[in-house]
XYZ file of N, CA, C and O in Angstrom:
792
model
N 35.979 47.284 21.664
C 35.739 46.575 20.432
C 35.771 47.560 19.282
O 35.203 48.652 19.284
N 36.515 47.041 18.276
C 36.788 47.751 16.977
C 35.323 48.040 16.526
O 34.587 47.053 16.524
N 34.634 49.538 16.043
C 33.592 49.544 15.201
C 33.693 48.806 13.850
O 32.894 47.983 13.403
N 35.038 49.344 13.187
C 35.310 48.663 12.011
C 35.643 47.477 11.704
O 35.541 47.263 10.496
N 35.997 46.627 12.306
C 36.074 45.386 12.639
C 35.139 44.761 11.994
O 34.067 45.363 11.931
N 35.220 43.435 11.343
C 33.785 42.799 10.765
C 33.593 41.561 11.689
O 34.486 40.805 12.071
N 31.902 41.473 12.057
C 31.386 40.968 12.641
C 30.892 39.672 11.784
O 30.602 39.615 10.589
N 30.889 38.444 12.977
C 30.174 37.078 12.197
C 28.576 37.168 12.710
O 28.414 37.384 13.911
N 27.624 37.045 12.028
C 26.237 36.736 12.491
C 26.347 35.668 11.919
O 26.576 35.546 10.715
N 26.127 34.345 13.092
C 26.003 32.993 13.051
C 24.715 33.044 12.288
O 24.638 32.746 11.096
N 23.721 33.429 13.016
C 22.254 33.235 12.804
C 21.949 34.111 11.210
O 20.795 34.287 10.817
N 22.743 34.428 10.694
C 22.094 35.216 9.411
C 23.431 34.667 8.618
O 23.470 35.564 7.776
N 24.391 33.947 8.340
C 25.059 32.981 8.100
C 23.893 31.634 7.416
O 23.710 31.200 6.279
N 23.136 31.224 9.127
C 22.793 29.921 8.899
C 21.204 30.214 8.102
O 20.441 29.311 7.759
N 20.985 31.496 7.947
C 19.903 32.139 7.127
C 20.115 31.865 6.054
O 19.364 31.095 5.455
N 21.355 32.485 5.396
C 21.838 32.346 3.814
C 22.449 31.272 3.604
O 22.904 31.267 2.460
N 22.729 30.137 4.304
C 22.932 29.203 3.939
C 21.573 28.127 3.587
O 21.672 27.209 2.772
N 20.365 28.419 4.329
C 19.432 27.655 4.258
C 18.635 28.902 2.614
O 17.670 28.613 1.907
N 19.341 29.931 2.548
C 18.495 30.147 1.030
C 18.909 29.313 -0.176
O 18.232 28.884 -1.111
N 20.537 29.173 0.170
C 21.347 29.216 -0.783
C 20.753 27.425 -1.299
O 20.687 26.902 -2.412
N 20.329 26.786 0.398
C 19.928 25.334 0.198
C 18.616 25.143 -0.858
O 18.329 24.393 -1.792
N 18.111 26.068 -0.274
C 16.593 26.145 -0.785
C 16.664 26.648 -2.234
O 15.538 26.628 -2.732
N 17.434 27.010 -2.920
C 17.481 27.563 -3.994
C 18.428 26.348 -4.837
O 18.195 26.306 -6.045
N 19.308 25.515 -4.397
C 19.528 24.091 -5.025
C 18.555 23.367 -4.936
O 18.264 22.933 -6.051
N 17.704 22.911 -3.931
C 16.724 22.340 -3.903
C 15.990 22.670 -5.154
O 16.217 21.955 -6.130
N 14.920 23.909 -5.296
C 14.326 24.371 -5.948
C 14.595 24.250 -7.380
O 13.659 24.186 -8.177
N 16.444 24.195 -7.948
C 16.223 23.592 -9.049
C 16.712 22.338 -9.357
O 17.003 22.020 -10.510
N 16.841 21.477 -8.241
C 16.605 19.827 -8.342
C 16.066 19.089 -8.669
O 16.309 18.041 -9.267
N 14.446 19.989 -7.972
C 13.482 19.392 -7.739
C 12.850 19.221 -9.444
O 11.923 18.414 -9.506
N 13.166 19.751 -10.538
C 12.467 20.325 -11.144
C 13.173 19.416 -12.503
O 12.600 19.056 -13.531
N 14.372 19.238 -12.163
C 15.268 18.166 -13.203
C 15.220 16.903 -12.737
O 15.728 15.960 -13.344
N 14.531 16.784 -11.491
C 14.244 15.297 -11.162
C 12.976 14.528 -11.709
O 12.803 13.448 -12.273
N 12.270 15.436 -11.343
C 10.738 15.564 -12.398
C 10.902 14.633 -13.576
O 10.713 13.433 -13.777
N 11.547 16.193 -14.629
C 11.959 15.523 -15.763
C 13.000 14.589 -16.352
O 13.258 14.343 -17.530
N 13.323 14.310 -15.665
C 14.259 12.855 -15.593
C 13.498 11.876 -15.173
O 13.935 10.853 -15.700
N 12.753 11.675 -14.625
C 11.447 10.598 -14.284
C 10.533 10.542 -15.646
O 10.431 9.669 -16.508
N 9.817 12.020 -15.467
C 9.269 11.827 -17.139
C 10.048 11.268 -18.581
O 9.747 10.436 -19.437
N 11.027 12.046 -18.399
C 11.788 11.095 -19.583
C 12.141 9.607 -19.482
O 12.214 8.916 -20.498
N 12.347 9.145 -18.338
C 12.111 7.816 -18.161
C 11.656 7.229 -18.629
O 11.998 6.496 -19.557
N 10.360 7.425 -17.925
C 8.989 6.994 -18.191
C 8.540 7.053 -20.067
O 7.824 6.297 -20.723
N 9.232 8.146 -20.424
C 8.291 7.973 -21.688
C 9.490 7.201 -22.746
O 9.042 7.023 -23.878
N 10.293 6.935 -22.632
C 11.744 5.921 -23.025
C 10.869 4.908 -22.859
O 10.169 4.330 -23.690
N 10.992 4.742 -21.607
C 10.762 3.566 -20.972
C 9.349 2.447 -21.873
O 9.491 1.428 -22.548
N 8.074 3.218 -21.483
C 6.578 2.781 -21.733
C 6.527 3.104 -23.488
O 5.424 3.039 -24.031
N 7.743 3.444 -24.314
C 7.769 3.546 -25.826
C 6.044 3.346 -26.804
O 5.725 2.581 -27.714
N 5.133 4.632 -25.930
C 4.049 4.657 -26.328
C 2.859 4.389 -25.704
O 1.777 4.968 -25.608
N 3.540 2.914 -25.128
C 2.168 2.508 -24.138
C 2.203 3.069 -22.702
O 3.061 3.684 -22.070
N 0.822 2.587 -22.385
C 0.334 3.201 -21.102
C 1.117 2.250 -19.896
O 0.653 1.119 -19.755
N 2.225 2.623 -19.057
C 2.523 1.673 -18.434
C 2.659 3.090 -16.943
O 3.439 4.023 -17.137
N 1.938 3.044 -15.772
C 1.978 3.546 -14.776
C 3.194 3.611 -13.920
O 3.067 3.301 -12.736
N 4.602 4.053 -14.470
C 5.655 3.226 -13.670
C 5.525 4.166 -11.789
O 5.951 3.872 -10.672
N 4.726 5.305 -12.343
C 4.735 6.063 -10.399
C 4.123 4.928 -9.376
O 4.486 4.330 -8.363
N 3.061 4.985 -10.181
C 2.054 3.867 -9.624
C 2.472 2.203 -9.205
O 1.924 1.499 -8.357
N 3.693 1.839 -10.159
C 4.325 0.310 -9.378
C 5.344 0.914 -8.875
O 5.845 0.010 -8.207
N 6.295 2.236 -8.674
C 6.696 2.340 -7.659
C 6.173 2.556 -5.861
O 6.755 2.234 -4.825
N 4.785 3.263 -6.105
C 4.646 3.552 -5.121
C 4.294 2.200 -4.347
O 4.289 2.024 -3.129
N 3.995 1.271 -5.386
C 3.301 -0.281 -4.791
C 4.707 -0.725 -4.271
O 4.884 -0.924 -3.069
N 5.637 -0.867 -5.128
C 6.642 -1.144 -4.706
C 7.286 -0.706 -2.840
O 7.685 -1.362 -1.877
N 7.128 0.316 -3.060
C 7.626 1.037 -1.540
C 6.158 0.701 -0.642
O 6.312 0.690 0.579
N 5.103 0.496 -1.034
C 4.437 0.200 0.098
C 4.442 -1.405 0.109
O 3.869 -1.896 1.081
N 4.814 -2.006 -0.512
C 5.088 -3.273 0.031
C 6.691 -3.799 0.551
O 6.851 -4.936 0.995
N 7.534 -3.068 0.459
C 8.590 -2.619 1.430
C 8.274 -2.667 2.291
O 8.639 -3.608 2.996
N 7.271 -1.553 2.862
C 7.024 -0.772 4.170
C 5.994 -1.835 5.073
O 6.018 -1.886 6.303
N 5.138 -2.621 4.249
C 4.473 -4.102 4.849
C 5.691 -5.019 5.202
O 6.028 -4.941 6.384
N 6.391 -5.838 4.451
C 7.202 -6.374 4.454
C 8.274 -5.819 5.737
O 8.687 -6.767 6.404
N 8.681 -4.744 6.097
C 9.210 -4.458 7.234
C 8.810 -4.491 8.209
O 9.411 -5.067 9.116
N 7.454 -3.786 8.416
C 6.585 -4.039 9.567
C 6.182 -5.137 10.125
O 6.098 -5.399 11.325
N 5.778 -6.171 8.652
C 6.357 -8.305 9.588
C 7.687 -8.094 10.155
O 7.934 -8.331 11.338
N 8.601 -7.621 9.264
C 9.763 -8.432 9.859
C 10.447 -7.958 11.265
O 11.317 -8.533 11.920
N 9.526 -6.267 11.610
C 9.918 -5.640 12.613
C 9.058 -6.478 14.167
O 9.371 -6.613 15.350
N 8.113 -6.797 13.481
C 6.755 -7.895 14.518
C 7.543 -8.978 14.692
O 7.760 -9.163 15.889
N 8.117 -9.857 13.905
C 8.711 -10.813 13.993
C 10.154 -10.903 14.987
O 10.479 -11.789 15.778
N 10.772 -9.800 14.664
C 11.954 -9.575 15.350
C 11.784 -9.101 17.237
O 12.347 -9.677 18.167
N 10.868 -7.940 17.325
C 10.136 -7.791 18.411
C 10.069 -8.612 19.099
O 10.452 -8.593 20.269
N 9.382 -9.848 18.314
C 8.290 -11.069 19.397
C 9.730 -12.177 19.689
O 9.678 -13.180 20.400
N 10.973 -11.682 18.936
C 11.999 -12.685 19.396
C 11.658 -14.057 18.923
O 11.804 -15.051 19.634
N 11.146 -14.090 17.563
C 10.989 -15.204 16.923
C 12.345 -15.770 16.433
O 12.985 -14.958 15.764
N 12.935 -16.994 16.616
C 13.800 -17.128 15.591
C 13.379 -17.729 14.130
O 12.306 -18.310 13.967
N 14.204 -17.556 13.226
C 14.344 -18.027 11.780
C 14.371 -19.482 11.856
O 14.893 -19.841 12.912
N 13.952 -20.558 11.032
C 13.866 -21.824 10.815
C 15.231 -21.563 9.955
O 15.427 -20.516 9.338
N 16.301 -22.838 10.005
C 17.702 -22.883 9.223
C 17.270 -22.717 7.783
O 17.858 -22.000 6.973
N 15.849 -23.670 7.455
C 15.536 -23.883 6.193
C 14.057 -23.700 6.164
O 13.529 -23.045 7.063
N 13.461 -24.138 5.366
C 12.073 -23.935 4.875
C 11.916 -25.700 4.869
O 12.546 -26.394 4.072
N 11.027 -26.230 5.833
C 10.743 -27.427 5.479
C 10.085 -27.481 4.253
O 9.858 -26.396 3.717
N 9.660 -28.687 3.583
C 9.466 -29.020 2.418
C 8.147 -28.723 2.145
O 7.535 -27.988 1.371
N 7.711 -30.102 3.657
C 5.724 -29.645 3.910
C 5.437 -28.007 3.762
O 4.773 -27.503 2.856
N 6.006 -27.377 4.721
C 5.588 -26.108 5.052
C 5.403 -25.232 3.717
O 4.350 -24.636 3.491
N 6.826 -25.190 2.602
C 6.921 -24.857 1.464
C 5.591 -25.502 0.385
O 5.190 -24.614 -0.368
N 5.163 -26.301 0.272
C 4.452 -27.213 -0.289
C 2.907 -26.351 0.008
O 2.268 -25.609 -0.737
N 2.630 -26.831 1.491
C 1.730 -25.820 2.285
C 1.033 -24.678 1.819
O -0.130 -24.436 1.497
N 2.458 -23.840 1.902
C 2.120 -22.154 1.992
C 2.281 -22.140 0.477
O 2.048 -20.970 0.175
N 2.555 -22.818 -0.637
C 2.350 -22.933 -2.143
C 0.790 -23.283 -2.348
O 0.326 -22.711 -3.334
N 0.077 -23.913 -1.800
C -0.846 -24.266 -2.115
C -2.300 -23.055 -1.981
O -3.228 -22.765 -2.736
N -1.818 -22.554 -0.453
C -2.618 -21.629 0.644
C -2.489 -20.321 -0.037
O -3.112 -19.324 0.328
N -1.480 -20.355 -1.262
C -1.083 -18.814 -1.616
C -2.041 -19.230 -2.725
O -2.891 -18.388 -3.014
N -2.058 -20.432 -3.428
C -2.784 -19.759 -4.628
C -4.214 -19.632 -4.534
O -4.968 -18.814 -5.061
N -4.483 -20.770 -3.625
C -5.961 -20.321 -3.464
C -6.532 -18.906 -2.745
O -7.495 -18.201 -3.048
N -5.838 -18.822 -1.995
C -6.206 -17.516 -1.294
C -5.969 -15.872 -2.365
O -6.605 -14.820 -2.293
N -4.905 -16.225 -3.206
C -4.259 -15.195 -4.311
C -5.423 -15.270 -4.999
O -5.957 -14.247 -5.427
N -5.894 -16.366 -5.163
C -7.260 -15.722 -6.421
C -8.728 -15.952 -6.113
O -9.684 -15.801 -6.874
N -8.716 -16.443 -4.537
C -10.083 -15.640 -3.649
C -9.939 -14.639 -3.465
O -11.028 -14.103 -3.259
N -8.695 -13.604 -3.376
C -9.321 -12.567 -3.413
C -9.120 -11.582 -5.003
O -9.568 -10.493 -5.363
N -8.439 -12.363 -5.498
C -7.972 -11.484 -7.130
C -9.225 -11.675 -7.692
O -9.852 -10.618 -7.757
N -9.720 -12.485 -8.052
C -10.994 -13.158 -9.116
C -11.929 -13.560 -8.804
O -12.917 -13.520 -9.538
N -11.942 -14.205 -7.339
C -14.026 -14.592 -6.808
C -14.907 -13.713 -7.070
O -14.487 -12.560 -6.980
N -16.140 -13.848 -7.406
C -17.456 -13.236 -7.460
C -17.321 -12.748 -6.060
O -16.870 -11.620 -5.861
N -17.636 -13.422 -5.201
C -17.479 -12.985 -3.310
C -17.062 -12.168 -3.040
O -17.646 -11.501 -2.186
N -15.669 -11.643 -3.639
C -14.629 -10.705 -2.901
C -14.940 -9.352 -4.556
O -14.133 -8.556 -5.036
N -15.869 -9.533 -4.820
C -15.816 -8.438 -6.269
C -16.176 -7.465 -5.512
O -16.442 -6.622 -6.369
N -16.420 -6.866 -4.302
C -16.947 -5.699 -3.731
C -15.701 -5.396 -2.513
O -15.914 -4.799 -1.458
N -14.510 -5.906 -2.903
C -13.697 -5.466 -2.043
C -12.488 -4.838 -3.397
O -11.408 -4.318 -3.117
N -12.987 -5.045 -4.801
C -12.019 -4.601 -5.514
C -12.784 -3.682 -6.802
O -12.272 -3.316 -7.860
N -14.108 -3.472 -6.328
C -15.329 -3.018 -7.026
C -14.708 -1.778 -7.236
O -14.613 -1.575 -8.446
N -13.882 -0.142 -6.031
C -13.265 0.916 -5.729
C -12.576 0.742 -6.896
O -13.071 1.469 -7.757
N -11.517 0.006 -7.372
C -10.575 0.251 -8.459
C -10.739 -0.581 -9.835
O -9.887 -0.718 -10.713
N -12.137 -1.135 -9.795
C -12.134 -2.169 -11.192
C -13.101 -1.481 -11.821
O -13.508 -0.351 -11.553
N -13.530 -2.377 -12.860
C -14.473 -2.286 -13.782
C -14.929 -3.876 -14.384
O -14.218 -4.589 -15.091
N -15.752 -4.067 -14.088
C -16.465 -5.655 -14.619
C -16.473 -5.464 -15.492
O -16.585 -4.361 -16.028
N -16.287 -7.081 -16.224
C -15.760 -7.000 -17.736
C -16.835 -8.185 -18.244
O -17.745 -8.015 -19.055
N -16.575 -9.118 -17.724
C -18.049 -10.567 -17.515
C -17.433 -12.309 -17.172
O -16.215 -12.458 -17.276
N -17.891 -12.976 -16.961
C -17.556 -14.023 -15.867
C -15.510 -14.921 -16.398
O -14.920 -14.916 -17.479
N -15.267 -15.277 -15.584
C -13.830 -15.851 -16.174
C -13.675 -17.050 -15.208
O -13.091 -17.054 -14.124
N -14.532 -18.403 -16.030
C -14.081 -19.696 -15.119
C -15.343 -19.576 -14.440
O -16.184 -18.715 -14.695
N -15.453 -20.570 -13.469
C -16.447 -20.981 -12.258
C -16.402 -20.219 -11.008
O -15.539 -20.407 -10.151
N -17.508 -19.203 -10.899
C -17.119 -18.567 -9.851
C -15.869 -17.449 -9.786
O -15.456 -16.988 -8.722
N -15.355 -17.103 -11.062
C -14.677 -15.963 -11.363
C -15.084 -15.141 -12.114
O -16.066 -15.279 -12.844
N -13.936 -13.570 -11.978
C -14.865 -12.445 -13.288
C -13.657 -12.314 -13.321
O -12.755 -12.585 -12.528
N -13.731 -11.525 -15.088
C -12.760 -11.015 -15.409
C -13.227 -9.228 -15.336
O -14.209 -8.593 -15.722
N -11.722 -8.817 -14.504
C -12.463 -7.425 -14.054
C -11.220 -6.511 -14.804
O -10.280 -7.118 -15.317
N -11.286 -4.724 -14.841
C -10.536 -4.268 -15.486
C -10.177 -3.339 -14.963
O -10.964 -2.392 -14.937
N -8.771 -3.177 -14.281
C -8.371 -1.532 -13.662
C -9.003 -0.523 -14.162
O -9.091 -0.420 -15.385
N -9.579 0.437 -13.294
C -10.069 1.589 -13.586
C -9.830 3.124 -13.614
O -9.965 3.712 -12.541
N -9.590 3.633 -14.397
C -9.449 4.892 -14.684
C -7.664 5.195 -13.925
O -6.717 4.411 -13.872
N -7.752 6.335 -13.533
C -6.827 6.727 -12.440
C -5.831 5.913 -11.127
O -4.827 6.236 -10.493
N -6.695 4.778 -11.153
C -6.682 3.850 -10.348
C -6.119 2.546 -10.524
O -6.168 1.685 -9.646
N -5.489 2.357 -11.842
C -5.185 1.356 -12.581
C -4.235 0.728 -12.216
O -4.303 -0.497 -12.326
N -3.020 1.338 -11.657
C -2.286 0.615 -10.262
C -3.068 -0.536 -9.440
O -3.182 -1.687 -9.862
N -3.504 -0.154 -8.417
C -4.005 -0.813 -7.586
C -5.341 -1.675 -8.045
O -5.742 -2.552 -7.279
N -6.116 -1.396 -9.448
C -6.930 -2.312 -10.245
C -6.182 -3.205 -10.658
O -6.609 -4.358 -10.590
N -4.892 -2.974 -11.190
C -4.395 -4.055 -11.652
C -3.725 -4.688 -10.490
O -3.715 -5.913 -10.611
N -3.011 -4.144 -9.114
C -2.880 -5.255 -8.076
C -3.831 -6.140 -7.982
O -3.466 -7.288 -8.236
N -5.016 -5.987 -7.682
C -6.354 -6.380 -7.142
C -6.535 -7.745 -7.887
O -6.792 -8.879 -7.480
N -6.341 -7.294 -8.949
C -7.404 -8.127 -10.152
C -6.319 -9.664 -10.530
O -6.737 -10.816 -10.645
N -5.035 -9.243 -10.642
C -3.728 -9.650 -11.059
C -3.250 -11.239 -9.128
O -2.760 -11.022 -8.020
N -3.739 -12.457 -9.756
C -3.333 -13.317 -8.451
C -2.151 -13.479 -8.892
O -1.747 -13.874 -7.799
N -1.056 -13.533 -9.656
C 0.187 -13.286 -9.315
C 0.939 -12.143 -8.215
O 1.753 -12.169 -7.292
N 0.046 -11.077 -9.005
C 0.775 -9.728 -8.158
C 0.061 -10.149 -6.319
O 0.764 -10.048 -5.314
N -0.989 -10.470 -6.304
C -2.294 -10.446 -5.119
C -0.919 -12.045 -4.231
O -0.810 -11.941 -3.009
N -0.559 -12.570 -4.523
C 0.159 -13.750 -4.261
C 1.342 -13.391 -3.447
O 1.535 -14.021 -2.408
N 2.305 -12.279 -3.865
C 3.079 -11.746 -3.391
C 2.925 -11.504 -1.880
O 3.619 -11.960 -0.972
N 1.785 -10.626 -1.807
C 1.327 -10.104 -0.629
C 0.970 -11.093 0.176
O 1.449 -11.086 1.310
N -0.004 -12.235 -0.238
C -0.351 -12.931 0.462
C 1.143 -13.941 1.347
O 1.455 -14.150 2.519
N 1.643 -14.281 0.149
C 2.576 -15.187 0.197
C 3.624 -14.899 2.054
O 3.822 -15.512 3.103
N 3.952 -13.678 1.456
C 4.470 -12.394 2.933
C 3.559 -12.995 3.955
O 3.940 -13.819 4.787
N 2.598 -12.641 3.874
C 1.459 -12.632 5.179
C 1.253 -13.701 5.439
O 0.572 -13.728 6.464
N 1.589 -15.216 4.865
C 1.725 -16.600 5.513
C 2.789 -16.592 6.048
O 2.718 -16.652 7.276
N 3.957 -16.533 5.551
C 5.023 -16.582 5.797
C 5.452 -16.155 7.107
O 6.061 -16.800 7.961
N 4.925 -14.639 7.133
C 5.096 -13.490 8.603
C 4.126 -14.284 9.862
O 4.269 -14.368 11.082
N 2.992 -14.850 8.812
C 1.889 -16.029 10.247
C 2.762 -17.086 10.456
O 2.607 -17.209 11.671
N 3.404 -17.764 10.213
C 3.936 -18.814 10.541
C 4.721 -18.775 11.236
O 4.886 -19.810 11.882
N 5.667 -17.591 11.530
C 6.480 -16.854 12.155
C 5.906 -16.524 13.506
O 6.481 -17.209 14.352
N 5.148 -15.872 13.943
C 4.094 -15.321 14.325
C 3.427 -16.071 15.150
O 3.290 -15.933 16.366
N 2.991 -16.917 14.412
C 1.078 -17.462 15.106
C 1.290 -19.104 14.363
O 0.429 -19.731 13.746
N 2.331 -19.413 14.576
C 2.543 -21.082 13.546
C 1.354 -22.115 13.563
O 0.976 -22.591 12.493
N 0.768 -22.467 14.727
C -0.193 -23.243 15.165
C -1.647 -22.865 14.329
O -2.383 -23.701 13.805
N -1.861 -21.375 14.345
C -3.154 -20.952 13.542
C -2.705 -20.624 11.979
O -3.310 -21.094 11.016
N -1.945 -20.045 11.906
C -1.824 -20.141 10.480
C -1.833 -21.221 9.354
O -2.292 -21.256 8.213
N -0.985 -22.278 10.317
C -0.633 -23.492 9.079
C -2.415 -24.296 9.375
O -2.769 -25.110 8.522
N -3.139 -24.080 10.254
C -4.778 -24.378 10.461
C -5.372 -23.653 9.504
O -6.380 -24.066 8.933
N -4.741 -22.349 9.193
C -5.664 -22.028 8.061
C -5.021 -21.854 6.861
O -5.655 -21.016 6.220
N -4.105 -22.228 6.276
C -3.199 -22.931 5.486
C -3.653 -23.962 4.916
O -3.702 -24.099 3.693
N -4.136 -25.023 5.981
C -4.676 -26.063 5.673
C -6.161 -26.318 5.232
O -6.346 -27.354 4.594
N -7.081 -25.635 5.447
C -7.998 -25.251 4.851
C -7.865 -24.921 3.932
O -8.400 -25.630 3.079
N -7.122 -23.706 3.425
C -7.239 -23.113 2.316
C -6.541 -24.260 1.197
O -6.939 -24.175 0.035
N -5.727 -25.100 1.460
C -5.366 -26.378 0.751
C -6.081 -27.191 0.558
O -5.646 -27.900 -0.349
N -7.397 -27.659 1.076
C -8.708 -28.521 1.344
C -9.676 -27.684 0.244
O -10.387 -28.051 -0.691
N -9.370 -26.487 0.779
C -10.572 -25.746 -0.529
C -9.877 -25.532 -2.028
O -10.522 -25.028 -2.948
N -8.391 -26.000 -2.192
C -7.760 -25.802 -3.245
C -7.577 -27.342 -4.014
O -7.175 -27.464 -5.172
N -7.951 -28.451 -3.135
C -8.306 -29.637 -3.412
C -9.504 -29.774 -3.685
O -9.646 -30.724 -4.454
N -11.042 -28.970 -3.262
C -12.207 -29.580 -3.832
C -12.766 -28.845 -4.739
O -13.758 -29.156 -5.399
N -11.892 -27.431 -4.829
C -11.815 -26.769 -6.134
C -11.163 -27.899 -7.572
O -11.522 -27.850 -8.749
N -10.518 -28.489 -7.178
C -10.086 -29.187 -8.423
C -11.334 -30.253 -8.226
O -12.327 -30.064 -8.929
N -11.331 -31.109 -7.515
C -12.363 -32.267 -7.305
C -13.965 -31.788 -8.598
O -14.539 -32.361 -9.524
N -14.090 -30.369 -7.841
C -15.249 -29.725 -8.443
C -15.208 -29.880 -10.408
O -16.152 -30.292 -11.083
N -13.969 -29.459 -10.900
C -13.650 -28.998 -11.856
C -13.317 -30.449 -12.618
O -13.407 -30.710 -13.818
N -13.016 -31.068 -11.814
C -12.668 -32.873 -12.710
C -14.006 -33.646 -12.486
O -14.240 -34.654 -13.154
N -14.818 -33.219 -11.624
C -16.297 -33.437 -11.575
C -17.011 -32.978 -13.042
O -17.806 -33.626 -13.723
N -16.626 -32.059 -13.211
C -17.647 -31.355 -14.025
C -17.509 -31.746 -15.610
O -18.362 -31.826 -16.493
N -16.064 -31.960 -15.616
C -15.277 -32.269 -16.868
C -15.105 -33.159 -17.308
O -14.542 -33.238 -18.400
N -15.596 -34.372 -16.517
C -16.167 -35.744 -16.531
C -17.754 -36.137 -17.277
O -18.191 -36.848 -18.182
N -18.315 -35.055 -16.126
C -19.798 -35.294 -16.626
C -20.234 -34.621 -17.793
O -21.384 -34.791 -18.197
N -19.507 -33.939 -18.328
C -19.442 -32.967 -19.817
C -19.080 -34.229 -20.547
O -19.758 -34.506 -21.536
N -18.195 -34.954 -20.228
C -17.778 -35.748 -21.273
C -17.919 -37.223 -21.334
O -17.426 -38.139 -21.992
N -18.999 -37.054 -20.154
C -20.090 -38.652 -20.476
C -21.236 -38.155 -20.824
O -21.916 -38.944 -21.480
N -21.836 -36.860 -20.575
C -23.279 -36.704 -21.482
C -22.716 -35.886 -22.596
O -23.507 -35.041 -23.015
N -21.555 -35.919 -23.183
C -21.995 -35.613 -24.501
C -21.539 -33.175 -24.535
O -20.951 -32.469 -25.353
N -22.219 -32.880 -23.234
C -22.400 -31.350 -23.087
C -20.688 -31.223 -23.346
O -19.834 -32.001 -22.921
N -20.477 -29.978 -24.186
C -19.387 -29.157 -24.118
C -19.799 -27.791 -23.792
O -18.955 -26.901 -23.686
């Protein structure tokens, strides 16, 4: 073998290739940043708008949303062609009540107590509460039964799939308690307006 001859070192090759990586990386990482920040401050034109914080909600409700549909697929469920009407009707009803038992009840204020701030009562048996600090993401999931609806909405949907027999049982409840919630409220709004009380 030639001394003078030039030699390949694979392994110190795949050395300087992983610097050369690490050193694009390193200034990627750093214009990606600020391309997010500039985003962001385009974007929120002053105001406080958390966009890390509804992305990261975003990707973790992806990552829920897959995990039904990976349970679902698993258990060899098939898909209904359509959405019956009842069922749609149903799981409309079961979402809202349940979306704002847990967004707004007094009851559930110690499961969203971690990211709020009480503000003082909103409606019968509701509060109006206020994302907190650092946390204002997930205060404002919490608090927000539109956003809280989403999730739920998934998690009937993935039960029905799932567990059809118990879910649409408690579906149906939660439609019974979304019926004597109104009953309650046309009760009350009645008797305000035969004695006279506003």
């Amino acid at each position: 073998m030639d001394p003078l001859a030039p030699t390949f070192d694979n392994g110190n090759d795949t050395a300087v290739g992983a610097v050369a990586d690490k050193a694009a990386d390193d200034r990627l990482a750093p214009r990606l940043r600020e391309l997010v920040r500039r985003t962001g401050r385009r974007y929120s034109a002053g105001h406080d708008r958390p966009l890390g914080g509804y992305l990261a909600s975003m990707t973790g409700f992806g990552a829920y949303a897959a995990a039904w549909a990976t349970a679902v697929r698993l258990r060899g469920r098939p898909l209904p062609d359509r959405p019956q009407p009842w069922d749609v009707a149903l799981t409309s009803v079961a979402t809202f009540r349940l979306s704002r038992l847990l967004s707004k009840a007094s009851v559930t204020s110690p499961l969203r107590a971690p990211f709020t701030r009480y503000v003082g009562p909103q409606g019968p048996a509701e509060l109006h509460e206020e994302a907190e600090g650092g946390r204002g993401t997930v205060g404002e999931l919490v608090t927000c039964p539109f956003c809280t609806g989403v999730w739920v909405v998934s998690t009937l949907t993935a039960g029905q799939l799932l567990w059809p027999r118990a879910t649409r049982t408690a579906m149906g409840a939660l439609a019974a308690l979304a019926g004597a919630d109104a009953l309650h409220l046309a009760y009350g709004a009645l008797v305000s307006r035969t004695t006279g009380d506003d």
